[in-house]
Amino acid sequence: MGQDSIDRRDIVLTGDRPTGKLHLGHYVGSIKNRLSLQEQYQTYVMIADTQALSDNFDNPQKIRANIREVCKDYLACGINPAKTTIFLQSRIKELFELTCYYMNLVTISRLERNPTIKAELQMRKFGESIPAGFLCYPVSQAADITIFKATLIPVGNDQLPMIELSNEIVRRFNRTYACDILRESSPVLSNHQRLVGIDGKAKASKSLGNAIFLDDHESVLRDKINAMYTDPNHIKVSDPGRIEGNVVFEYLDVFHNDKEEVENLKQQYTKGGLGDRVLKDLLFGSMNDLLKPIREKRACITDSIVDNVLNDGIEKASLVARKTIQEVRDVIGFQ
Ligand code: TRP
C-alpha cells in the first residue's frame, strides 16, 4: 500500500482464535503486517475466544489456557498496546447483541455456501450434526468487524469469504434500516500468504506438528531446521539439487535478508556442490536473528502485564462498541 492511499479514517481490525501459541506462519502471514499497520492506523486486535468456542465448546480449558499465550506472542512481536487496542472478544457484550440482529439478515443457504466453512466442516467431521454456532460464526465475525467500523482487515486468503459476507450484511442492514451507519471493509493480504510446514507437505500448523513457534528455544529451532524437508535425491554434496519444494529455500526466501545471496545459492545448489548443512546453518542464523529478540522479550512478559493490557483494551473497545450498538438500536427503533 503506497503512502498516497493512506486514509486516516481507515480503521484496522483483525483477530486470532486462542487455540494455541502463535507460530512463524502467523508471523509472516499476519503479525508482520499488523506491525506496520499500527504505525499508520487506529488498530484493533481481538483475541477471538467466543469464536474459538464454536468448535471447541467442549474444551473451554484449551481456550482459557491460550488467551494469555497469544497475547504474550503479540506483545513479544512488537504489537504495541499504546497503538493497538488488544482485547478479548467475549468481554464485549455488545458483540453478542449485534450478532443477534445480523442473524436476521442472512439466510442459512448463504451461510452453507461459504467455502471456508465448507472446508472446515469437512475437516471437523461434524457430519449431519452441524452446530448452529459454527455455521453462524461468520455472522459474529461480521459483528466484530463492523462494531468498530473497521475498514481494513489484515487476514489470510481463507478469510476472504468472511469479509464478503460482512459487506453483504452491511449493505443489507443499511438498506433495511434506511441508514448509513455501517461501513464496508476490505481485506489486507500479506505478501507471504502461506508458510509451508517444515515437512514441506502443507502450510505450517500447530495441529500438523510442522510449525516453528515464536517461543521455541534455540535448540528446538536448530532441531526443526535440521529436520526440514529438502531434496531427497540430493545425497552427496556434489549432486545437483532441486529448489522447488525444498523447504530450506522456501524459508531462506522469507527469512534471509540478502536476496541476492539466496539467488546465488540457488544457482549453486542446482548445479551441485552445495550441501544442505551449509544452507541450514545460514537459515538458522537468519531465523534466530528474528526470533531471539522475540523469545527474550516474551520471557519477560508476566501474566499481570498481559492482564493489564487486556483490561485496558477491553475498556477502550467497550466504549466504541457501546456507541455503535446505540446507533444500531436507534435505527432499528429500539429504546
Ligand atoms: N476467523 C479468524 C481466524 O480464524 C479470526 C477472527 C475472528 C477474525 N474475528 C475476526 C479475523 C474479525 C478478522 C476480523 O483467523
Coordinates of C-alpha atoms and ligand atoms in Angstrom, one line a residue:
M1 CA 0.0 0.0 0.0
G2 CA 1.6 3.3 -1.1
Q3 CA 1.6 6.4 1.1
D4 CA -0.8 8.0 -1.3
S5 CA -3.6 5.6 -0.4
I6 CA -3.4 6.1 3.3
D7 CA -6.7 7.3 4.6
R8 CA -6.5 8.3 8.3
R9 CA -10.2 7.5 8.7
D10 CA -9.4 3.8 8.0
I11 CA -9.6 1.6 11.0
V12 CA -7.8 -1.8 11.1
L13 CA -9.2 -4.8 12.9
T14 CA -8.2 -8.4 12.9
G15 CA -8.3 -11.4 15.3
D16 CA -6.9 -14.8 16.2
R17 CA -8.6 -17.7 17.8
P18 CA -6.7 -18.6 21.0
T19 CA -6.4 -22.3 20.4
G20 CA -2.6 -22.4 20.6
K21 CA 0.6 -20.3 20.7
L22 CA 1.4 -18.4 17.6
H23 CA 4.0 -19.7 15.1
L24 CA 6.0 -18.4 12.3
G25 CA 3.2 -18.9 9.8
H26 CA 1.2 -16.4 11.8
Y27 CA 4.1 -14.1 12.0
V28 CA 4.8 -13.9 8.2
G29 CA 1.1 -14.2 7.3
S30 CA -0.3 -11.6 9.6
I31 CA 1.7 -10.2 12.6
K32 CA 4.3 -8.5 10.4
N33 CA 1.6 -6.8 8.5
R34 CA 0.0 -5.6 11.7
L35 CA 3.3 -4.1 12.9
S36 CA 3.3 -1.6 10.0
L37 CA -0.4 -1.0 10.0
Q38 CA -0.4 0.0 13.7
E39 CA 2.0 2.8 12.8
Q40 CA -0.5 4.3 10.4
Y41 CA -4.0 3.5 11.6
Q42 CA -6.1 3.0 14.6
T43 CA -5.8 -0.7 15.1
Y44 CA -7.7 -3.3 16.9
V45 CA -6.5 -6.9 17.5
M46 CA -9.0 -9.2 19.0
I47 CA -8.4 -12.5 20.8
A48 CA -11.4 -14.4 19.4
D49 CA -12.3 -16.6 22.3
T50 CA -16.0 -16.6 21.5
Q51 CA -15.3 -17.7 18.0
A52 CA -12.8 -20.4 19.2
L53 CA -15.6 -21.8 21.3
S54 CA -17.7 -22.5 18.2
D55 CA -15.6 -25.6 17.5
N56 CA -14.2 -26.1 21.0
F57 CA -17.3 -25.7 23.1
D58 CA -16.5 -28.9 24.9
N59 CA -12.9 -27.8 25.6
P60 CA -13.0 -24.3 27.1
Q61 CA -9.9 -25.0 29.2
K62 CA -7.9 -25.1 26.0
I63 CA -9.1 -21.6 25.1
R64 CA -8.7 -20.2 28.5
A65 CA -5.1 -21.5 28.7
N66 CA -4.2 -19.9 25.4
I67 CA -5.5 -16.4 25.8
R68 CA -2.5 -15.1 27.7
E69 CA -0.2 -17.1 25.4
V70 CA -1.5 -15.4 22.3
C71 CA -1.3 -12.0 24.0
K72 CA 2.3 -12.6 25.0
D73 CA 3.1 -13.5 21.4
Y74 CA 1.6 -10.3 20.2
L75 CA 3.5 -8.2 22.7
A76 CA 6.7 -10.0 22.1
C77 CA 6.5 -9.4 18.4
G78 CA 6.0 -5.7 18.9
I79 CA 2.3 -5.2 18.8
N80 CA 2.2 -2.1 20.9
P81 CA -0.7 -1.6 23.2
A82 CA -0.2 2.2 23.0
K83 CA -1.0 1.9 19.3
T84 CA -3.1 -1.2 19.1
T85 CA -6.2 -2.0 21.2
I86 CA -5.8 -5.6 22.2
F87 CA -8.9 -7.1 23.7
L88 CA -10.9 -10.2 24.4
Q89 CA -13.9 -10.9 22.2
S90 CA -16.1 -12.5 24.9
R91 CA -15.8 -9.4 27.1
I92 CA -17.5 -7.2 24.6
K93 CA -21.2 -8.0 25.3
E94 CA -22.4 -5.7 22.5
L95 CA -20.9 -8.2 20.0
F96 CA -23.5 -10.8 21.1
E97 CA -26.3 -8.3 20.6
L98 CA -25.2 -7.2 17.2
T99 CA -24.7 -10.8 16.1
C100 CA -28.3 -11.4 17.0
Y101 CA -29.5 -8.5 14.8
Y102 CA -27.4 -9.7 11.9
M103 CA -28.7 -13.2 12.1
N104 CA -31.9 -11.9 10.5
L105 CA -30.1 -10.5 7.6
V106 CA -28.5 -13.8 6.3
T107 CA -30.0 -17.0 5.0
I108 CA -28.9 -20.4 6.1
S109 CA -28.2 -21.4 2.5
R110 CA -26.0 -18.3 2.2
L111 CA -24.0 -19.5 5.3
E112 CA -23.8 -23.0 3.8
R113 CA -22.2 -21.6 0.6
N114 CA -19.2 -20.2 2.4
P115 CA -16.2 -22.1 1.0
T116 CA -14.1 -21.7 4.2
I117 CA -17.0 -23.1 6.3
K118 CA -17.4 -25.9 3.9
A119 CA -13.8 -26.9 4.2
E120 CA -13.8 -26.6 8.0
L121 CA -16.9 -28.6 8.3
Q122 CA -15.3 -31.4 6.4
M123 CA -12.1 -31.2 8.5
R124 CA -14.0 -31.2 11.7
K125 CA -16.2 -34.2 10.8
F126 CA -19.4 -32.7 12.2
G127 CA -21.3 -34.9 9.7
E128 CA -25.0 -34.2 9.8
S129 CA -24.8 -32.6 13.2
I130 CA -23.5 -29.1 12.4
P131 CA -23.7 -26.9 15.4
A132 CA -25.6 -23.7 14.5
G133 CA -23.0 -21.7 16.3
F134 CA -20.3 -23.0 14.0
L135 CA -22.3 -22.3 10.8
C136 CA -23.0 -18.8 12.1
Y137 CA -19.6 -17.7 13.3
P138 CA -19.1 -15.7 10.1
V139 CA -22.1 -13.6 11.2
S140 CA -20.5 -13.0 14.6
Q141 CA -17.3 -12.1 12.7
A142 CA -19.3 -9.5 10.7
A143 CA -20.2 -8.0 14.1
D144 CA -16.6 -8.0 15.2
I145 CA -15.6 -6.0 12.1
T146 CA -18.5 -3.6 11.9
I147 CA -19.0 -2.7 15.6
F148 CA -15.6 -1.0 15.4
K149 CA -16.4 0.4 11.9
A150 CA -13.2 -1.3 10.7
T151 CA -12.4 -0.8 7.0
L152 CA -9.1 -2.7 6.7
I153 CA -8.9 -6.4 7.7
P154 CA -5.5 -8.0 7.6
V155 CA -6.1 -11.7 7.1
G156 CA -5.2 -14.7 5.1
N157 CA -7.0 -15.9 1.9
D158 CA -9.2 -18.2 3.8
Q159 CA -10.9 -15.2 5.4
L160 CA -12.0 -13.5 2.2
P161 CA -15.5 -15.1 2.3
M162 CA -16.0 -13.8 5.8
I163 CA -15.3 -10.2 4.7
E164 CA -17.5 -10.7 1.7
L165 CA -20.4 -11.8 3.9
S166 CA -19.7 -9.0 6.3
N167 CA -20.1 -6.5 3.5
E168 CA -23.3 -8.1 2.4
I169 CA -24.6 -7.7 5.9
V170 CA -23.6 -4.1 6.0
R171 CA -25.4 -3.3 2.8
R172 CA -28.5 -5.3 3.8
F173 CA -28.5 -3.6 7.2
N174 CA -28.1 -0.1 5.9
R175 CA -30.8 -0.7 3.3
T176 CA -33.2 -2.4 5.7
Y177 CA -33.0 0.3 8.3
A178 CA -32.6 3.2 5.8
C179 CA -29.3 4.4 7.3
D180 CA -25.6 4.5 6.5
I181 CA -24.1 3.9 10.0
L182 CA -22.2 0.7 9.0
R183 CA -19.1 0.7 6.8
E184 CA -17.9 -1.9 4.4
S185 CA -14.4 -3.3 4.8
S186 CA -11.6 -4.7 2.6
P187 CA -9.0 -7.4 3.2
V188 CA -5.3 -6.6 3.5
L189 CA -3.4 -9.6 2.3
S190 CA 0.2 -10.2 3.2
N191 CA 2.9 -10.8 0.7
H192 CA 3.7 -14.1 2.1
Q193 CA 0.4 -15.8 2.3
R194 CA 1.3 -19.3 3.4
L195 CA 4.4 -20.5 5.1
V196 CA 4.9 -24.2 4.3
G197 CA 5.5 -26.5 7.3
I198 CA 9.0 -27.9 7.9
D199 CA 7.8 -31.2 6.4
G200 CA 7.0 -29.3 3.1
K201 CA 3.6 -31.1 2.9
A202 CA 1.2 -28.4 3.9
K203 CA 1.0 -25.0 5.5
A204 CA 2.7 -24.6 8.8
S205 CA 0.2 -25.5 11.5
K206 CA 0.1 -26.5 15.1
S207 CA -2.2 -29.4 14.6
L208 CA 0.1 -30.9 11.9
G209 CA 3.1 -30.5 14.2
N210 CA 5.2 -28.9 11.4
A211 CA 5.4 -25.4 12.7
I212 CA 8.1 -23.3 14.4
F213 CA 6.7 -21.4 17.4
L214 CA 7.7 -17.9 18.3
D215 CA 9.0 -19.0 21.7
D216 CA 10.7 -22.2 20.5
H217 CA 14.0 -22.5 22.3
E218 CA 17.2 -22.0 20.2
S219 CA 17.9 -25.8 20.4
V220 CA 14.4 -26.6 19.2
L221 CA 14.8 -24.1 16.4
R222 CA 18.0 -25.9 15.4
D223 CA 16.4 -29.3 15.6
K224 CA 13.4 -28.2 13.5
I225 CA 15.7 -26.7 10.8
N226 CA 17.7 -29.9 10.8
A227 CA 14.5 -31.8 10.2
M228 CA 13.4 -29.7 7.3
Y229 CA 12.5 -31.4 4.1
T230 CA 15.0 -30.7 1.3
D231 CA 15.6 -32.7 -1.8
P232 CA 15.6 -36.4 -1.0
N233 CA 17.7 -37.1 -4.2
H234 CA 20.4 -34.6 -3.1
I235 CA 22.5 -37.2 -1.4
K236 CA 26.1 -36.1 -1.9
V237 CA 27.2 -32.5 -1.8
S238 CA 28.3 -32.8 -5.4
D239 CA 24.8 -33.9 -6.6
P240 CA 22.6 -31.3 -8.3
G241 CA 19.7 -30.4 -6.1
R242 CA 16.1 -29.2 -6.6
I243 CA 14.9 -25.8 -5.3
E244 CA 11.3 -26.5 -5.9
G245 CA 9.6 -28.0 -2.8
N246 CA 12.8 -27.5 -0.9
V247 CA 11.7 -26.1 2.5
V248 CA 15.1 -24.7 3.3
F249 CA 15.0 -22.5 0.2
E250 CA 11.4 -21.6 0.8
Y251 CA 12.3 -20.3 4.3
L252 CA 15.5 -18.6 3.1
D253 CA 13.3 -16.7 0.6
V254 CA 11.2 -15.5 3.5
F255 CA 13.8 -15.0 6.3
H256 CA 17.2 -14.3 4.7
N257 CA 17.5 -10.6 4.1
D258 CA 20.2 -10.8 1.4
K259 CA 18.1 -11.8 -1.6
E260 CA 21.0 -11.8 -4.0
E261 CA 22.9 -14.2 -1.9
V262 CA 19.9 -16.6 -1.9
E263 CA 19.7 -16.4 -5.7
N264 CA 23.4 -17.3 -5.9
L265 CA 23.0 -20.2 -3.5
K266 CA 20.0 -21.5 -5.6
Q267 CA 22.2 -21.5 -8.7
Q268 CA 25.0 -23.3 -6.9
Y269 CA 22.6 -25.8 -5.4
T270 CA 21.0 -26.6 -8.8
K271 CA 24.4 -27.2 -10.4
G272 CA 25.7 -29.3 -7.5
G273 CA 28.4 -28.7 -5.0
L274 CA 26.4 -27.1 -2.2
G275 CA 25.4 -29.2 0.8
D276 CA 22.2 -28.9 2.9
R277 CA 24.3 -28.4 6.1
V278 CA 25.7 -25.0 4.9
L279 CA 22.2 -23.8 3.9
K280 CA 20.7 -24.9 7.2
D281 CA 23.4 -23.1 9.2
L282 CA 22.7 -20.0 7.2
L283 CA 19.0 -20.3 7.7
F284 CA 19.4 -20.9 11.4
G285 CA 21.4 -17.6 11.7
S286 CA 18.8 -15.6 9.9
M287 CA 15.8 -17.1 11.7
N288 CA 17.5 -16.8 15.1
D289 CA 18.2 -13.1 14.4
L290 CA 14.5 -12.7 14.0
L291 CA 13.3 -15.0 16.8
K292 CA 15.9 -14.3 19.5
P293 CA 14.6 -10.9 20.5
I294 CA 11.0 -12.1 20.3
R295 CA 11.9 -15.1 22.5
E296 CA 13.8 -12.9 25.0
K297 CA 11.1 -10.3 25.2
R298 CA 8.4 -12.9 25.6
A299 CA 10.2 -14.5 28.6
C300 CA 9.9 -11.1 30.4
I301 CA 6.2 -10.6 29.9
T302 CA 4.4 -11.6 33.1
D303 CA 0.7 -12.7 33.4
S304 CA 0.0 -9.5 35.2
I305 CA 1.4 -7.4 32.4
V306 CA -0.9 -9.3 30.0
D307 CA -3.9 -8.9 32.2
N308 CA -3.3 -5.1 32.4
V309 CA -3.0 -4.9 28.6
L310 CA -6.2 -6.8 28.1
N311 CA -8.2 -5.0 30.7
D312 CA -7.1 -1.7 29.2
G313 CA -8.0 -2.9 25.7
I314 CA -11.4 -4.2 26.8
E315 CA -12.2 -0.8 28.3
K316 CA -11.3 1.0 25.1
A317 CA -13.1 -1.4 22.8
S318 CA -16.2 -1.4 25.0
L319 CA -16.5 2.4 24.6
V320 CA -16.6 2.1 20.9
A321 CA -18.8 -0.9 20.9
R322 CA -21.4 0.8 23.1
K323 CA -21.5 3.8 20.9
T324 CA -22.1 1.7 17.8
I325 CA -24.8 -0.5 19.4
Q326 CA -26.6 2.6 20.5
E327 CA -26.7 3.8 16.9
V328 CA -27.9 0.4 15.8
R329 CA -30.7 0.3 18.3
D330 CA -31.7 3.8 17.3
V331 CA -32.0 3.0 13.6
I332 CA -33.9 -0.2 14.4
G333 CA -36.1 1.8 16.6
F334 CA -35.4 0.1 19.9
Q335 CA -35.1 2.2 23.0
Ligands
TRP1 N1 -11.7 -16.1 11.8 C1 -10.4 -15.6 12.1 C2 -9.4 -16.7 12.1 O1 -9.8 -17.9 12.3 C3 -10.4 -14.9 13.5 C4 -11.3 -13.7 13.5 C5 -12.4 -13.6 14.4 C6 -11.2 -12.5 12.8 N2 -13.0 -12.4 14.2 C7 -12.3 -11.7 13.2 C8 -10.4 -12.0 11.8 C9 -12.5 -10.4 12.6 C10 -10.6 -10.8 11.2 C11 -11.7 -10.0 11.6 O2 -8.2 -16.5 11.9

